mmCIF file with all atom_site columns, C-alpha atoms in Angstrom:
data_model
loop_
_atom_site.group_PDB
_atom_site.id
_atom_site.type_symbol
_atom_site.label_atom_id
_atom_site.label_alt_id
_atom_site.label_comp_id
_atom_site.label_asym_id
_atom_site.label_entity_id
_atom_site.label_seq_id
_atom_site.pdbx_PDB_ins_code
_atom_site.Cartn_x
_atom_site.Cartn_y
_atom_site.Cartn_z
_atom_site.occupancy
_atom_site.B_iso_or_equiv
_atom_site.pdbx_formal_charge
_atom_site.auth_seq_id
_atom_site.auth_comp_id
_atom_site.auth_asym_id
_atom_site.auth_atom_id
_atom_site.pdbx_PDB_model_num
ATOM 1   C CA . MET R 1 1   ? 6.883   -16.507 15.136  1.00 60.00 ? 1183 MET R CA 1
ATOM 2   C CA . ALA R 1 2   ? 6.150   -20.096 16.115  1.00 85.00 ? 1184 ALA R CA 1
ATOM 3   C CA . ARG R 1 3   ? 4.519   -22.408 13.615  1.00 90.00 ? 1185 ARG R CA 1
ATOM 4   C CA . MET R 1 4   ? 0.723   -22.543 13.584  1.00 91.00 ? 1186 MET R CA 1
ATOM 5   C CA . VAL R 1 5   ? -1.091  -25.704 14.648  1.00 93.00 ? 1187 VAL R CA 1
ATOM 6   C CA . LEU R 1 6   ? -4.346  -27.002 13.158  1.00 94.00 ? 1188 LEU R CA 1
ATOM 7   C CA . GLY R 1 7   ? -5.782  -30.074 14.842  1.00 93.00 ? 1189 GLY R CA 1
ATOM 8   C CA . SER R 1 8   ? -2.803  -32.326 15.523  1.00 92.00 ? 1190 SER R CA 1
ATOM 9   C CA . TYR R 1 9   ? -0.809  -30.950 12.565  1.00 94.00 ? 1191 TYR R CA 1
ATOM 10  C CA . THR R 1 10  ? 1.940   -28.353 13.034  1.00 93.00 ? 1192 THR R CA 1
ATOM 11  C CA . PHE R 1 11  ? 2.508   -26.438 9.793   1.00 93.00 ? 1193 PHE R CA 1
ATOM 12  C CA . GLU R 1 12  ? 5.858   -26.968 8.046   1.00 92.00 ? 1194 GLU R CA 1
ATOM 13  C CA . ASP R 1 13  ? 5.636   -23.341 6.948   1.00 88.00 ? 1195 ASP R CA 1
ATOM 14  C CA . ASN R 1 14  ? 3.348   -20.621 8.250   1.00 88.00 ? 1196 ASN R CA 1
ATOM 15  C CA . PRO R 1 15  ? 1.133   -18.919 5.671   1.00 89.00 ? 1197 PRO R CA 1
ATOM 16  C CA . THR R 1 16  ? 2.620   -16.066 3.665   1.00 86.00 ? 1198 THR R CA 1
ATOM 17  C CA . SER R 1 17  ? -0.645  -14.151 4.105   1.00 79.00 ? 1199 SER R CA 1
ATOM 18  C CA . VAL R 1 18  ? -3.498  -14.264 6.602   1.00 77.00 ? 1200 VAL R CA 1
ATOM 19  C CA . SER R 1 19  ? -6.815  -12.426 6.240   1.00 69.00 ? 1201 SER R CA 1
ATOM 20  C CA . ASP R 1 20  ? -7.342  -10.334 9.389   1.00 68.00 ? 1202 ASP R CA 1
ATOM 21  C CA . LEU R 1 21  ? -6.370  -13.263 11.566  1.00 74.00 ? 1203 LEU R CA 1
ATOM 22  C CA . MET R 1 22  ? -8.313  -13.436 14.822  1.00 80.00 ? 1204 MET R CA 1
ATOM 23  C CA . THR R 1 23  ? -9.921  -10.014 15.236  1.00 83.00 ? 1205 THR R CA 1
ATOM 24  C CA . PRO R 1 24  ? -13.504 -10.128 16.563  1.00 86.00 ? 1206 PRO R CA 1
ATOM 25  C CA . GLU R 1 25  ? -16.195 -8.627  14.335  1.00 86.00 ? 1207 GLU R CA 1
ATOM 26  C CA . ARG R 1 26  ? -19.301 -6.753  15.426  1.00 88.00 ? 1208 ARG R CA 1
ATOM 27  C CA . LYS R 1 27  ? -22.527 -8.612  14.667  1.00 87.00 ? 1209 LYS R CA 1
ATOM 28  C CA . SER R 1 28  ? -25.413 -6.328  13.737  1.00 89.00 ? 1210 SER R CA 1
ATOM 29  C CA . ALA R 1 29  ? -28.500 -5.948  11.574  1.00 92.00 ? 1211 ALA R CA 1
ATOM 30  C CA . PHE R 1 30  ? -30.617 -3.052  10.350  1.00 92.00 ? 1212 PHE R CA 1
ATOM 31  C CA . VAL R 1 31  ? -34.301 -3.186  9.457   1.00 95.00 ? 1213 VAL R CA 1
ATOM 32  C CA . GLU R 1 32  ? -36.035 -0.300  7.733   1.00 94.00 ? 1214 GLU R CA 1
ATOM 33  C CA . THR R 1 33  ? -39.341 0.735   9.287   1.00 92.00 ? 1215 THR R CA 1
ATOM 34  C CA . TYR R 1 34  ? -42.129 2.980   8.012   1.00 91.00 ? 1216 TYR R CA 1
ATOM 35  C CA . SER R 1 35  ? -40.584 6.210   9.292   1.00 92.00 ? 1217 SER R CA 1
ATOM 36  C CA . SER R 1 36  ? -37.073 5.267   10.408  1.00 94.00 ? 1218 SER R CA 1
ATOM 37  C CA . GLY R 1 37  ? -35.195 2.080   11.154  1.00 94.00 ? 1219 GLY R CA 1
ATOM 38  C CA . ALA R 1 38  ? -34.316 -0.405  13.849  1.00 94.00 ? 1220 ALA R CA 1
ATOM 39  C CA . PHE R 1 39  ? -30.730 -1.352  14.598  1.00 92.00 ? 1221 PHE R CA 1
ATOM 40  C CA . PHE R 1 40  ? -29.787 -4.518  16.466  1.00 91.00 ? 1222 PHE R CA 1
ATOM 41  C CA . SER R 1 41  ? -26.311 -5.322  17.751  1.00 91.00 ? 1223 SER R CA 1
ATOM 42  C CA . TRP R 1 42  ? -24.995 -8.427  19.489  1.00 87.00 ? 1224 TRP R CA 1
ATOM 43  C CA . GLY R 1 43  ? -21.533 -6.990  20.163  1.00 87.00 ? 1225 GLY R CA 1
ATOM 44  C CA . ALA R 1 44  ? -18.180 -8.130  18.871  1.00 88.00 ? 1226 ALA R CA 1
ATOM 45  C CA . SER R 1 45  ? -17.491 -11.853 18.579  1.00 88.00 ? 1227 SER R CA 1
ATOM 46  C CA . ILE R 1 46  ? -15.019 -14.168 16.890  1.00 89.00 ? 1228 ILE R CA 1
ATOM 47  C CA . GLY R 1 47  ? -17.620 -16.945 16.358  1.00 89.00 ? 1229 GLY R CA 1
ATOM 48  C CA . GLY R 1 48  ? -18.805 -17.245 12.771  1.00 88.00 ? 1230 GLY R CA 1
ATOM 49  C CA . LYS R 1 49  ? -15.826 -15.390 11.334  1.00 89.00 ? 1231 LYS R CA 1
ATOM 50  C CA . PRO R 1 50  ? -14.239 -16.790 8.132   1.00 91.00 ? 1232 PRO R CA 1
ATOM 51  C CA . VAL R 1 51  ? -10.431 -16.765 8.017   1.00 92.00 ? 1233 VAL R CA 1
ATOM 52  C CA . GLU R 1 52  ? -8.223  -17.446 4.978   1.00 93.00 ? 1234 GLU R CA 1
ATOM 53  C CA . LEU R 1 53  ? -4.638  -18.645 5.184   1.00 94.00 ? 1235 LEU R CA 1
ATOM 54  C CA . THR R 1 54  ? -2.619  -18.446 1.954   1.00 93.00 ? 1236 THR R CA 1
ATOM 55  C CA . TRP R 1 55  ? 0.754   -19.733 0.862   1.00 93.00 ? 1237 TRP R CA 1
ATOM 56  C CA . THR R 1 56  ? 2.640   -18.773 -2.272  1.00 92.00 ? 1238 THR R CA 1
ATOM 57  C CA . GLN R 1 57  ? 4.086   -22.270 -2.251  1.00 91.00 ? 1239 GLN R CA 1
ATOM 58  C CA . THR R 1 58  ? 3.912   -25.280 0.076   1.00 92.00 ? 1240 THR R CA 1
ATOM 59  C CA . SER R 1 59  ? 5.069   -28.872 0.042   1.00 91.00 ? 1241 SER R CA 1
ATOM 60  C CA . VAL R 1 60  ? 2.869   -31.658 -1.271  1.00 91.00 ? 1242 VAL R CA 1
ATOM 61  C CA . ASP R 1 61  ? 3.114   -33.241 2.199   1.00 92.00 ? 1243 ASP R CA 1
ATOM 62  C CA . GLN R 1 62  ? 1.721   -30.168 3.971   1.00 93.00 ? 1244 GLN R CA 1
ATOM 63  C CA . TYR R 1 63  ? -1.045  -29.865 1.381   1.00 93.00 ? 1245 TYR R CA 1
ATOM 64  C CA . GLY R 1 64  ? -1.904  -33.528 1.966   1.00 93.00 ? 1246 GLY R CA 1
ATOM 65  C CA . GLU R 1 65  ? -2.149  -32.986 5.731   1.00 94.00 ? 1247 GLU R CA 1
ATOM 66  C CA . LEU R 1 66  ? -4.451  -30.011 5.225   1.00 95.00 ? 1248 LEU R CA 1
ATOM 67  C CA . GLN R 1 67  ? -6.560  -32.007 2.779   1.00 95.00 ? 1249 GLN R CA 1
ATOM 68  C CA . THR R 1 68  ? -6.912  -34.786 5.358   1.00 95.00 ? 1250 THR R CA 1
ATOM 69  C CA . LEU R 1 69  ? -8.334  -32.235 7.812   1.00 95.00 ? 1251 LEU R CA 1
ATOM 70  C CA . LEU R 1 70  ? -10.762 -30.956 5.156   1.00 95.00 ? 1252 LEU R CA 1
ATOM 71  C CA . VAL R 1 71  ? -12.020 -34.437 4.269   1.00 95.00 ? 1253 VAL R CA 1
ATOM 72  C CA . ALA R 1 72  ? -12.442 -35.394 7.950   1.00 94.00 ? 1254 ALA R CA 1
ATOM 73  C CA . ALA R 1 73  ? -15.257 -32.806 8.123   1.00 90.00 ? 1255 ALA R CA 1
ATOM 74  C CA . ALA R 1 74  ? -14.897 -32.295 11.872  1.00 93.00 ? 1256 ALA R CA 1
ATOM 75  C CA . ALA R 1 75  ? -14.181 -29.316 14.081  1.00 95.00 ? 1257 ALA R CA 1
ATOM 76  C CA . VAL R 1 76  ? -10.517 -28.998 15.079  1.00 96.00 ? 1258 VAL R CA 1
ATOM 77  C CA . VAL R 1 77  ? -8.556  -26.687 17.347  1.00 96.00 ? 1259 VAL R CA 1
ATOM 78  C CA . PHE R 1 78  ? -6.543  -23.929 15.660  1.00 94.00 ? 1260 PHE R CA 1
ATOM 79  C CA . SER R 1 79  ? -3.593  -22.304 17.419  1.00 92.00 ? 1261 SER R CA 1
ATOM 80  C CA . PRO R 1 80  ? -2.514  -19.253 15.375  1.00 89.00 ? 1262 PRO R CA 1
ATOM 81  C CA . GLN R 1 81  ? 0.631   -18.667 17.482  1.00 85.00 ? 1263 GLN R CA 1
ATOM 82  C CA . ASP R 1 82  ? 0.030   -14.915 17.243  1.00 82.00 ? 1264 ASP R CA 1
ATOM 83  C CA . GLY R 1 83  ? 1.346   -14.100 20.712  1.00 78.00 ? 1265 GLY R CA 1
ATOM 84  C CA . GLU R 1 84  ? -2.126  -13.940 22.292  1.00 81.00 ? 1266 GLU R CA 1
ATOM 85  C CA . GLY R 1 85  ? -2.011  -17.517 23.626  1.00 84.00 ? 1267 GLY R CA 1
ATOM 86  C CA . LYS R 1 86  ? -5.584  -18.219 22.498  1.00 89.00 ? 1268 LYS R CA 1
ATOM 87  C CA . THR R 1 87  ? -6.875  -21.237 20.590  1.00 92.00 ? 1269 THR R CA 1
ATOM 88  C CA . TYR R 1 88  ? -10.078 -21.590 18.583  1.00 94.00 ? 1270 TYR R CA 1
ATOM 89  C CA . ASN R 1 89  ? -12.497 -24.297 17.475  1.00 96.00 ? 1271 ASN R CA 1
ATOM 90  C CA . VAL R 1 90  ? -12.667 -24.110 13.679  1.00 96.00 ? 1272 VAL R CA 1
ATOM 91  C CA . GLU R 1 91  ? -14.060 -25.969 10.696  1.00 96.00 ? 1273 GLU R CA 1
ATOM 92  C CA . VAL R 1 92  ? -11.898 -26.396 7.601   1.00 96.00 ? 1274 VAL R CA 1
ATOM 93  C CA . THR R 1 93  ? -14.272 -25.316 4.833   1.00 96.00 ? 1275 THR R CA 1
ATOM 94  C CA . ALA R 1 94  ? -12.117 -25.253 1.683   1.00 97.00 ? 1276 ALA R CA 1
ATOM 95  C CA . LEU R 1 95  ? -8.623  -25.943 0.360   1.00 96.00 ? 1277 LEU R CA 1
ATOM 96  C CA . HIS R 1 96  ? -7.324  -24.935 -3.062  1.00 95.00 ? 1278 HIS R CA 1
ATOM 97  C CA . GLY R 1 97  ? -3.878  -25.123 -4.611  1.00 92.00 ? 1279 GLY R CA 1
ATOM 98  C CA . GLU R 1 98  ? -2.270  -25.644 -7.995  1.00 90.00 ? 1280 GLU R CA 1
ATOM 99  C CA . TYR R 1 99  ? -0.059  -28.686 -8.509  1.00 86.00 ? 1281 TYR R CA 1
ATOM 100 C CA . TRP R 1 100 ? 3.389   -27.586 -9.630  1.00 83.00 ? 1282 TRP R CA 1
ATOM 101 C CA . LEU R 1 101 ? 5.987   -30.025 -10.929 1.00 78.00 ? 1283 LEU R CA 1
ATOM 102 C CA . TYR R 1 102 ? 9.516   -28.635 -10.878 1.00 73.00 ? 1284 TYR R CA 1
ATOM 103 C CA . LEU R 1 103 ? 12.946  -30.123 -11.552 1.00 67.00 ? 1285 LEU R CA 1
ATOM 104 C CA . SER R 1 104 ? 13.714  -30.363 -7.846  1.00 68.00 ? 1286 SER R CA 1
ATOM 105 C CA . GLY R 1 105 ? 10.344  -31.944 -6.956  1.00 73.00 ? 1287 GLY R CA 1
ATOM 106 C CA . SER R 1 106 ? 6.655   -31.243 -6.812  1.00 84.00 ? 1288 SER R CA 1
ATOM 107 C CA . TYR R 1 107 ? 4.917   -28.512 -4.843  1.00 87.00 ? 1289 TYR R CA 1
ATOM 108 C CA . ARG R 1 108 ? 1.584   -26.804 -4.479  1.00 90.00 ? 1290 ARG R CA 1
ATOM 109 C CA . GLN R 1 109 ? 1.430   -23.116 -5.293  1.00 91.00 ? 1291 GLN R CA 1
ATOM 110 C CA . ASN R 1 110 ? -1.175  -20.410 -4.704  1.00 94.00 ? 1292 ASN R CA 1
ATOM 111 C CA . VAL R 1 111 ? -2.629  -22.416 -1.821  1.00 95.00 ? 1293 VAL R CA 1
ATOM 112 C CA . THR R 1 112 ? -5.633  -21.079 0.114   1.00 95.00 ? 1294 THR R CA 1
ATOM 113 C CA . LEU R 1 113 ? -7.033  -22.730 3.242   1.00 95.00 ? 1295 LEU R CA 1
ATOM 114 C CA . SER R 1 114 ? -10.422 -21.452 4.425   1.00 95.00 ? 1296 SER R CA 1
ATOM 115 C CA . LEU R 1 115 ? -11.459 -21.791 8.060   1.00 95.00 ? 1297 LEU R CA 1
ATOM 116 C CA . LEU R 1 116 ? -14.660 -20.871 9.872   1.00 95.00 ? 1298 LEU R CA 1
ATOM 117 C CA . VAL R 1 117 ? -14.159 -19.918 13.510  1.00 94.00 ? 1299 VAL R CA 1
ATOM 118 C CA . LEU R 1 118 ? -16.781 -21.591 15.698  1.00 94.00 ? 1300 LEU R CA 1
ATOM 119 C CA . SER R 1 119 ? -15.652 -20.406 19.133  1.00 92.00 ? 1301 SER R CA 1
ATOM 120 C CA . GLU R 1 120 ? -12.705 -19.502 21.318  1.00 90.00 ? 1302 GLU R CA 1
ATOM 121 C CA . VAL R 1 121 ? -11.252 -22.358 23.390  1.00 91.00 ? 1303 VAL R CA 1
ATOM 122 C CA . ALA R 1 122 ? -8.808  -20.546 25.649  1.00 62.00 ? 1304 ALA R CA 1
#
């Protein structure tokens, strides 16, 4: 699998886990009425879907690049490199990771990057 790209940054290492990567979800609502209910559906869409990418361990450099994207607070293009050839406009909504100092250097462990899919680009 090719390395994922977020904005202009190509990941050093792909995530070790991805939450239901880019599967559209059905948007719907139900309202109870006096004697039954009303169901509304807008079909399946990728827009508005939260996605979490997690790493057991990543370099401090990669974490810094991801943090730069978070602080920029702007929509970026995400290419999941999942074989579909599609890219998505996303917002980076959160980044968490524990600082880990080891004899051979420092790392971040238990890293979670949260994205919100805004739309499909291609």
